[in-house]
XYZ file of N, CA and C in Angstrom:
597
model
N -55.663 -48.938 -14.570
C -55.341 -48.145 -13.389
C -53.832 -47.950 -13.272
N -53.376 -46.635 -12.478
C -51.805 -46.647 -13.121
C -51.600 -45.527 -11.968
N -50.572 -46.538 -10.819
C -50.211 -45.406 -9.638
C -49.504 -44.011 -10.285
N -49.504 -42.786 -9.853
C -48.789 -41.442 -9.721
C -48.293 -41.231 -8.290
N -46.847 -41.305 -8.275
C -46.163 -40.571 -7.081
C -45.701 -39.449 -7.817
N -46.048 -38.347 -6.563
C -45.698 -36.787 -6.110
C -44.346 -37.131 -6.235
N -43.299 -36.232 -7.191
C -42.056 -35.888 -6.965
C -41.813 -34.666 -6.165
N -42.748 -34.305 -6.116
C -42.465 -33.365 -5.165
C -42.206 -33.897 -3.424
N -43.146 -34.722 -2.913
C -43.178 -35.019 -1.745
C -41.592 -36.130 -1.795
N -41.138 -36.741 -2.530
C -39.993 -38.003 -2.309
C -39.006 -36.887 -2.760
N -38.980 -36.199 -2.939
C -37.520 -35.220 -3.079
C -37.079 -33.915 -2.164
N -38.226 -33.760 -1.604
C -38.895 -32.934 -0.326
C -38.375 -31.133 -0.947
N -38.968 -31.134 -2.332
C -38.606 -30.001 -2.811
C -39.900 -29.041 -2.240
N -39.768 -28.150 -1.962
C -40.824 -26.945 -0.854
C -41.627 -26.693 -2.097
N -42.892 -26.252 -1.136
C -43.850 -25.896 -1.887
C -44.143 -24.485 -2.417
N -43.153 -23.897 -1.175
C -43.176 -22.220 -1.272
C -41.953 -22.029 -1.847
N -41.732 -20.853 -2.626
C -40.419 -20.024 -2.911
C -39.791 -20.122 -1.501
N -38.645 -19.916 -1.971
C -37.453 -19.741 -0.637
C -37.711 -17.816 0.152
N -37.921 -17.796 1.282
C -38.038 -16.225 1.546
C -37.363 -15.156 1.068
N -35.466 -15.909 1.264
C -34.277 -15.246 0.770
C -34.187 -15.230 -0.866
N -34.665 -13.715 -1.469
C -34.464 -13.802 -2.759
C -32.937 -13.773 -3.146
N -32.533 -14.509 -4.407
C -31.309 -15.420 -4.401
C -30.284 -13.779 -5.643
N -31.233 -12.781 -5.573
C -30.824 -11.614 -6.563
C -30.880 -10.727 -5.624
N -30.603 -9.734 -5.259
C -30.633 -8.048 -4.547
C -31.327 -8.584 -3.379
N -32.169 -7.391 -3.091
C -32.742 -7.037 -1.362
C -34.863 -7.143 -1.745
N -35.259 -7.528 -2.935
C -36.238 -7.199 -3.272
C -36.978 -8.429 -2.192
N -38.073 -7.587 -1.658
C -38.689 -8.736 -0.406
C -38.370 -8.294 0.743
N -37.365 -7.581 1.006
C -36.735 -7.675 2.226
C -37.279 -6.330 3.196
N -37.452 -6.155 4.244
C -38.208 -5.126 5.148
C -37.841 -3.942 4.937
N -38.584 -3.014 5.497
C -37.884 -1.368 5.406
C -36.926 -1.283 6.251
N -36.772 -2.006 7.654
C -35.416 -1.860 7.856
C -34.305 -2.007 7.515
N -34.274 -3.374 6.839
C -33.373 -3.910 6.075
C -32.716 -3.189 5.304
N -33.724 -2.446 4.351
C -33.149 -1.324 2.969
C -32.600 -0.026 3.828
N -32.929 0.274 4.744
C -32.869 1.728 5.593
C -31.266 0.948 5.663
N -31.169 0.475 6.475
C -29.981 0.179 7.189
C -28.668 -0.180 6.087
N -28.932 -1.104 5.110
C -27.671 -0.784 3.995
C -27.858 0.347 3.349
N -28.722 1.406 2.951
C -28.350 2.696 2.660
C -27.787 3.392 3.353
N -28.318 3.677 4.724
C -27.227 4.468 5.627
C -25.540 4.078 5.493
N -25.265 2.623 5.802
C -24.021 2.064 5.405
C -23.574 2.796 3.963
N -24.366 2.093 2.785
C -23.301 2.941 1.995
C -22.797 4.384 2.144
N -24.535 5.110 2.459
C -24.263 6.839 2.476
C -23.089 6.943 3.192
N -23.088 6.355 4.217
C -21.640 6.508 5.199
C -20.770 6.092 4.970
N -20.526 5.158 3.913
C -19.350 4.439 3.101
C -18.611 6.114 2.146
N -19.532 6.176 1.401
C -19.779 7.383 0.637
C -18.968 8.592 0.728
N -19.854 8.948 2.076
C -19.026 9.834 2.857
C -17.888 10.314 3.679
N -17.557 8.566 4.264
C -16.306 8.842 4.840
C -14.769 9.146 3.252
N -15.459 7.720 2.738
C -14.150 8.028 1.392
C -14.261 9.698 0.645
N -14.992 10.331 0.634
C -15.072 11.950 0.337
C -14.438 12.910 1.171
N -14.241 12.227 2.651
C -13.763 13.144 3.686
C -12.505 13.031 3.816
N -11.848 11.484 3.294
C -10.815 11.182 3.392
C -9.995 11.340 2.333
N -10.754 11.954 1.244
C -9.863 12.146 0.132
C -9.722 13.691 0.357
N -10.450 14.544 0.836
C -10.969 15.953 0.910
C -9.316 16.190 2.079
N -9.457 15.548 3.045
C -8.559 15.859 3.883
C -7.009 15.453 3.352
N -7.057 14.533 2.475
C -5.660 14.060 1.826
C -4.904 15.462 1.149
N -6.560 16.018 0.052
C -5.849 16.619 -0.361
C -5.170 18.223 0.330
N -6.024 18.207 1.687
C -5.358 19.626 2.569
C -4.282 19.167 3.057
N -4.125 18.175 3.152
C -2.811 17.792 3.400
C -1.339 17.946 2.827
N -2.177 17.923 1.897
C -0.535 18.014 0.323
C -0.677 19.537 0.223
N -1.974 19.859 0.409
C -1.551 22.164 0.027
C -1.014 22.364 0.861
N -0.698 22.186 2.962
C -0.607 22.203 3.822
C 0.840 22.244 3.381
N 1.730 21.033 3.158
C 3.214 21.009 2.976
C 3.602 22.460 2.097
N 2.828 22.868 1.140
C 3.370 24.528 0.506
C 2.874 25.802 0.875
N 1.782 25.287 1.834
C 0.822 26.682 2.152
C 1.815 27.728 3.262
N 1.937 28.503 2.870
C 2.804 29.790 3.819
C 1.382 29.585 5.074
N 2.263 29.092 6.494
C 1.595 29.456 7.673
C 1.947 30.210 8.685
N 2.875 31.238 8.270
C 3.623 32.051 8.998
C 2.578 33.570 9.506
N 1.911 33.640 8.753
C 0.517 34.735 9.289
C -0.385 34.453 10.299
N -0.647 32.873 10.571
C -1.347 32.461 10.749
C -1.387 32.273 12.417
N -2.444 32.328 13.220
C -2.278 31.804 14.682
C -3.363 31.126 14.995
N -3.890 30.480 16.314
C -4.960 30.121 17.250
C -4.748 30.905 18.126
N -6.025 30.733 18.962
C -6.402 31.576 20.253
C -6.822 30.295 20.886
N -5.773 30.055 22.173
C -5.998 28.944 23.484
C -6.984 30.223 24.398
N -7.912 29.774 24.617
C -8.777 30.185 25.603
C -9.072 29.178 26.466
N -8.876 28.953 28.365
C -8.615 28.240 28.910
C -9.495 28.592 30.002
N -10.994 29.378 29.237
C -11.485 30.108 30.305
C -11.120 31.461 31.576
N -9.921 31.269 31.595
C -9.107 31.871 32.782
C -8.523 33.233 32.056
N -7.994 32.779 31.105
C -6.889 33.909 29.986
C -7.105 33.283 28.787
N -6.781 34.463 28.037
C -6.990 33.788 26.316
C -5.354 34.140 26.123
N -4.674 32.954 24.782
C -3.550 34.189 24.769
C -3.078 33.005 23.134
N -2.440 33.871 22.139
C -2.318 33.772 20.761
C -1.133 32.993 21.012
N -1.369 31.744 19.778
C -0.079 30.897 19.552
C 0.009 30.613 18.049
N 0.908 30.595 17.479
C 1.391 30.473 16.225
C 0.738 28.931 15.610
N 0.358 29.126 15.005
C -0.030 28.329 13.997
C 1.371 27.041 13.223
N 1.792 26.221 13.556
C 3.113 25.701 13.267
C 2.595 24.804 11.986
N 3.182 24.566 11.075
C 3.342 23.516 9.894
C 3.160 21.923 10.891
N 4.202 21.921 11.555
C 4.367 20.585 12.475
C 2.455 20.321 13.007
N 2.089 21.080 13.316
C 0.574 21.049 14.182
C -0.318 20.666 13.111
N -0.165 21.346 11.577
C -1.066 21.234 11.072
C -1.080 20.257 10.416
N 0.046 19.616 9.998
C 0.234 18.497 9.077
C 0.013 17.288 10.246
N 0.760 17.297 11.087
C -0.617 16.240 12.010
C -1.565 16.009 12.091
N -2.142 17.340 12.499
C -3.660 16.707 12.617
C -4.249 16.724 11.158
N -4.124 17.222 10.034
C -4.650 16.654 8.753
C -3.968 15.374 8.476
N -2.497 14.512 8.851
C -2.390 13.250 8.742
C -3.268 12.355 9.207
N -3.492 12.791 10.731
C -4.360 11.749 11.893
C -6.415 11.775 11.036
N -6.788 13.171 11.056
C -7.724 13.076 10.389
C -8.185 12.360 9.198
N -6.823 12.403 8.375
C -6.873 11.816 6.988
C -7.079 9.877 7.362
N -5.890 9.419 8.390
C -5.612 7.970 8.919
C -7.139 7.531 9.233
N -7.677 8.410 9.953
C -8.985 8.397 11.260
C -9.926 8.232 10.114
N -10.366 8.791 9.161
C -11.733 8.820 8.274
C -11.273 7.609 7.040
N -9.747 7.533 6.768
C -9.655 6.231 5.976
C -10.192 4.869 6.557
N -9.556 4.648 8.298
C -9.732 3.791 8.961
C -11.756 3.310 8.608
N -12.232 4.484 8.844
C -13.432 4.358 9.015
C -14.225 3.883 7.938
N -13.686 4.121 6.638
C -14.278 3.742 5.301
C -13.573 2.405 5.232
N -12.827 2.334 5.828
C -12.007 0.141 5.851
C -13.559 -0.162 6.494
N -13.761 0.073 7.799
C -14.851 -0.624 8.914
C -16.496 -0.550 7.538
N -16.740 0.538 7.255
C -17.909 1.055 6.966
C -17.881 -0.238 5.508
N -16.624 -0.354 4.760
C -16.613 -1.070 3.166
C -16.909 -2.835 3.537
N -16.257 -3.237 4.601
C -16.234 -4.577 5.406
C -17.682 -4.771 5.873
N -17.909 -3.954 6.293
C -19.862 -4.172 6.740
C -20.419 -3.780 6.155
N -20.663 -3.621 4.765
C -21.199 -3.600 3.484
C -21.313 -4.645 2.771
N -19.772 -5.350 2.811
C -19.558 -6.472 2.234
C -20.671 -7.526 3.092
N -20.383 -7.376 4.412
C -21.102 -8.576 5.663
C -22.390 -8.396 4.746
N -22.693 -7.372 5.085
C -24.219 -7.060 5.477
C -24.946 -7.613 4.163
N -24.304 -7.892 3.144
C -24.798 -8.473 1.510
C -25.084 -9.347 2.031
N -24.101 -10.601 2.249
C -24.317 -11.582 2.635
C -25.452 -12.096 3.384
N -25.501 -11.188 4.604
C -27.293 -11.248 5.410
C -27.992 -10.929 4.404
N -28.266 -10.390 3.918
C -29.256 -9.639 3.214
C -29.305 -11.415 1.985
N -28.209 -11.804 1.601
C -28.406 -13.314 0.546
C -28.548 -14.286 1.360
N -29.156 -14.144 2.488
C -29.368 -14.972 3.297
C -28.373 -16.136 3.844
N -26.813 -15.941 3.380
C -25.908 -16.649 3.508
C -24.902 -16.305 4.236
N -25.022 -15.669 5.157
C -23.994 -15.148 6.447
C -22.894 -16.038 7.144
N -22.741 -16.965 7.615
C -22.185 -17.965 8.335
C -20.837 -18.276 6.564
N -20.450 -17.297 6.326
C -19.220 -17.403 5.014
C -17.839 -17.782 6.088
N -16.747 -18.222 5.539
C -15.705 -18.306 6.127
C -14.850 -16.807 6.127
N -15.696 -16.039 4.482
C -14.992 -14.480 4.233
C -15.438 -13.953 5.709
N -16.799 -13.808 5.921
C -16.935 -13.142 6.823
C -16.624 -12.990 8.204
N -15.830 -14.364 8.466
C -15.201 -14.434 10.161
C -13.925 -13.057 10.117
N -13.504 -13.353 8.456
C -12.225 -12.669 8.350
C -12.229 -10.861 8.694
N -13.712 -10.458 7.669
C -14.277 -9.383 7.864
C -14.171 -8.729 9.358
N -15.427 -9.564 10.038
C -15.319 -9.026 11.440
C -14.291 -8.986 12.029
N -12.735 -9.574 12.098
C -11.738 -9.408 12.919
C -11.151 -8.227 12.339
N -11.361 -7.896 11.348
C -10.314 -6.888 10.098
C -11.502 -5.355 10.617
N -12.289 -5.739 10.988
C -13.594 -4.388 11.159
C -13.200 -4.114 12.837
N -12.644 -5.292 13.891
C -12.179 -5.172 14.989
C -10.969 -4.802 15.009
N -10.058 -5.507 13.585
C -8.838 -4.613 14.068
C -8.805 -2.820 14.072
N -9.514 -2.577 12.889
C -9.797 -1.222 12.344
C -10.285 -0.507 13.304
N -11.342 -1.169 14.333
C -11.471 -0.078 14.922
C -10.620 0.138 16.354
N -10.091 -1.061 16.613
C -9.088 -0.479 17.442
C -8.005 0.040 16.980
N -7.754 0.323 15.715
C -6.644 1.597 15.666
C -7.204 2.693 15.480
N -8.736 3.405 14.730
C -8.908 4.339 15.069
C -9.255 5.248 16.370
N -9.430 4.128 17.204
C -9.835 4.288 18.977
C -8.567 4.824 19.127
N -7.692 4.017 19.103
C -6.005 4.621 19.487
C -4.978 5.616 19.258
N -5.718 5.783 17.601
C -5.201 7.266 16.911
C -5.874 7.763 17.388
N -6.904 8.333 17.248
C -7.585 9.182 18.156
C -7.703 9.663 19.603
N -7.253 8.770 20.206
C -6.864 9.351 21.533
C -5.349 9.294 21.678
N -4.452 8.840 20.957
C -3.319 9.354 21.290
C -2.676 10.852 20.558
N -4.033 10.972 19.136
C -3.379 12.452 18.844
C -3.855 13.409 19.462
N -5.350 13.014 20.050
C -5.840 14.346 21.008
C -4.376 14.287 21.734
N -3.755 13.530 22.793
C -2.843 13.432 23.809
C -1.655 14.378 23.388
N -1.217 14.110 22.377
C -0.083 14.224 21.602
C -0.270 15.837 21.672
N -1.766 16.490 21.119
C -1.802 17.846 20.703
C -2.198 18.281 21.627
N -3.039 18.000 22.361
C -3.239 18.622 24.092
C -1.310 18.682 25.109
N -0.728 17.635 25.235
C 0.248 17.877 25.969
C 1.246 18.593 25.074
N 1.612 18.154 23.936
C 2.710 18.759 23.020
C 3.086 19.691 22.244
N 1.941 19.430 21.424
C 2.244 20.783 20.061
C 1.086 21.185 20.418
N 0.347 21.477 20.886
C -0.833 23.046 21.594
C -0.894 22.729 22.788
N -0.269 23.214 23.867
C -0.776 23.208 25.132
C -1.404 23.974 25.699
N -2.933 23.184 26.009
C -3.880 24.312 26.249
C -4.789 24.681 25.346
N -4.549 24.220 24.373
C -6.057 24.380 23.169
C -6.960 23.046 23.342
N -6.782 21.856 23.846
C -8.010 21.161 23.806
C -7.640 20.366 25.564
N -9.004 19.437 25.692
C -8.423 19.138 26.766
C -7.611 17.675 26.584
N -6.798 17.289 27.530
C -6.578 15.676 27.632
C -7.489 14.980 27.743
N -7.246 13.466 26.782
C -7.944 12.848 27.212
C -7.708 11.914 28.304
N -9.186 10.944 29.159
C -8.775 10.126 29.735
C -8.964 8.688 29.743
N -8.277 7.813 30.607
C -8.479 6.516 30.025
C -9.883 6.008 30.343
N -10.409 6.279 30.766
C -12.146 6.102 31.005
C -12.693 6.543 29.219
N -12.234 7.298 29.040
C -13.127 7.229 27.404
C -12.469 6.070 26.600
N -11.548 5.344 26.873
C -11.544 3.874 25.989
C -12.068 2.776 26.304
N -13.390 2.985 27.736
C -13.746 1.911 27.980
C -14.767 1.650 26.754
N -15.877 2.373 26.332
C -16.636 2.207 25.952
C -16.648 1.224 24.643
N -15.190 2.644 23.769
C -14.931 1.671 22.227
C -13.947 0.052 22.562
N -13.677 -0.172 23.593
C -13.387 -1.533 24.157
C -14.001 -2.580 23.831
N -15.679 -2.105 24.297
C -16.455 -2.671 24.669
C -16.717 -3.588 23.078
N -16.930 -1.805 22.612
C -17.365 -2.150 20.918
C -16.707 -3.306 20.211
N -15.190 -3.469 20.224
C -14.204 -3.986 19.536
C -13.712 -5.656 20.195
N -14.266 -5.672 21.758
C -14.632 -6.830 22.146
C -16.140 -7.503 21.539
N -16.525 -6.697 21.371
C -18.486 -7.585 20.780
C -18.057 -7.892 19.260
N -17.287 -7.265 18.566
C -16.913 -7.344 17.363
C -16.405 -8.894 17.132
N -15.534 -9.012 18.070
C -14.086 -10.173 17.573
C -15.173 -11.231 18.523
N -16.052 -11.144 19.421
C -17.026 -12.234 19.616
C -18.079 -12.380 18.761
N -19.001 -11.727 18.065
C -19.199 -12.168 16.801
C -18.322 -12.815 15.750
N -17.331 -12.604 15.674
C -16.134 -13.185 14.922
C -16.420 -14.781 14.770
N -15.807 -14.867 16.333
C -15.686 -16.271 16.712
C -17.598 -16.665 16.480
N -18.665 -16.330 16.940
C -20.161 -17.152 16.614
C -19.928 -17.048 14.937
N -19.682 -16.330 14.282
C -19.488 -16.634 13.232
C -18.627 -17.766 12.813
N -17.853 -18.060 13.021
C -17.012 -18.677 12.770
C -17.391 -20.196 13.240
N -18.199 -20.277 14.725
C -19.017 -21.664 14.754
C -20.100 -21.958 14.199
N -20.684 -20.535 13.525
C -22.013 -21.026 12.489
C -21.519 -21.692 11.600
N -20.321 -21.070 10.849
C -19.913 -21.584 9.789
C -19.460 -23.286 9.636
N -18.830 -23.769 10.981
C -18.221 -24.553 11.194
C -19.655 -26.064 11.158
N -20.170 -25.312 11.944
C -22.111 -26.322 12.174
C -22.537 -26.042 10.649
N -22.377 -24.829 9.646
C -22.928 -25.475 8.674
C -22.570 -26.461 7.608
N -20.924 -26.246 8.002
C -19.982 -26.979 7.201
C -20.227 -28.903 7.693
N -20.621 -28.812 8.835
C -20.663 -30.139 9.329
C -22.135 -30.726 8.947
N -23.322 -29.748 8.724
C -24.593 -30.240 8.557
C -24.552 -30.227 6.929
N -23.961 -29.920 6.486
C -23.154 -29.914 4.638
C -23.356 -31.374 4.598
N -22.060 -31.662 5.147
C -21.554 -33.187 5.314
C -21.477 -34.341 5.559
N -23.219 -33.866 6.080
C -23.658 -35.412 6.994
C -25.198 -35.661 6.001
N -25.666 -34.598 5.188
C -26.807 -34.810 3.688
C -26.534 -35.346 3.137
């Protein structure tokens, strides 16, 4: 007669595969796959828009705009204003800044979102991510409403409207939930680093 102990049960190795496959997304829900495709497509797309606009930017510095005008229509009166180099190379700078900004945010939550997807989220990279995806988007919040400002009061007055400070509550909001995920990230990481250490 001759005892057999289970190595399985004294090493407490599982009986099932792990859920999180340890290669790609294979297993993982249709939302799951929906949602990092959109990300890249939109990764995709912003870097295409931002190179697209770079390059109107550089014809812009040689393009003759001396033919050229807008029509401010203010409801009330319409009336023709010259088309200036100064106007246009702004707003193709700010556009160009604004859609780069956005492919920083969109490339950073690509990166995150792997990580969920490897079932290993709580990274120390990723506290870094989310503050760098919060800084990003509070500068495109800020370019963006300070060049509307800039081109509404300055160089077109009267072609768009001002903005007001009530439209920065919202992306506030956004860029505060951001940098507080930050920090829960950053105590997941910290609880897993400590439950590491005590196995």
């Amino acid at each position: 007669m001759g005892l057999k102990l289970s190595t399985k049960r004294l090493t407490g190795t599982p009986r099932h595969p792990p859920l999180v496959p340890a290669t790609g997304i294979s297993g993982w829900s249709l939302p799951a796959r929906l949602l990092r495709i959109i990300i890249d497509t939109a990764f995709m797309a912003t870097v295409c828009l931002t190179v697209l606009f770079a390059i109107v930017f550089v014809v812009s510095i040689f393009l003759p705009l001396n033919s050229f005008s807008i029509t401010i229509d203010n409801g009330a009166n319409a009336r023709q204003m010259p088309l200036t180099r100064t106007l246009v190379l702004f707003v193709m700078a700010v556009v160009t800044t604004y859609f780069g900004g956005t492919a920083t945010i969109l490339h950073y939550l690509r990166l995150l979102f792997r990580t969920l997807l490897a079932g290993d989220p709580f990274q120390p990279a990723n506290i870094l991510r989310l503050r760098l995806i919060g800084g990003a988007l509070a500068f495109v919040t800020l370019l963006g409403w300070g060049a509307r400002y800039m081109v509404a009061e300055k160089l077109a007055v009267g072609a768009i409207e001002s903005p007001g400070i009530g439209e920065l509550i919202t992306p506030a909001f956004a860029i505060i939930i951001t940098f507080t995920l930050a920090e829960l990230f950053r105590e997941g990481a910290r609880l897993r680093r400590e439950t590491e250490l005590t196995i």
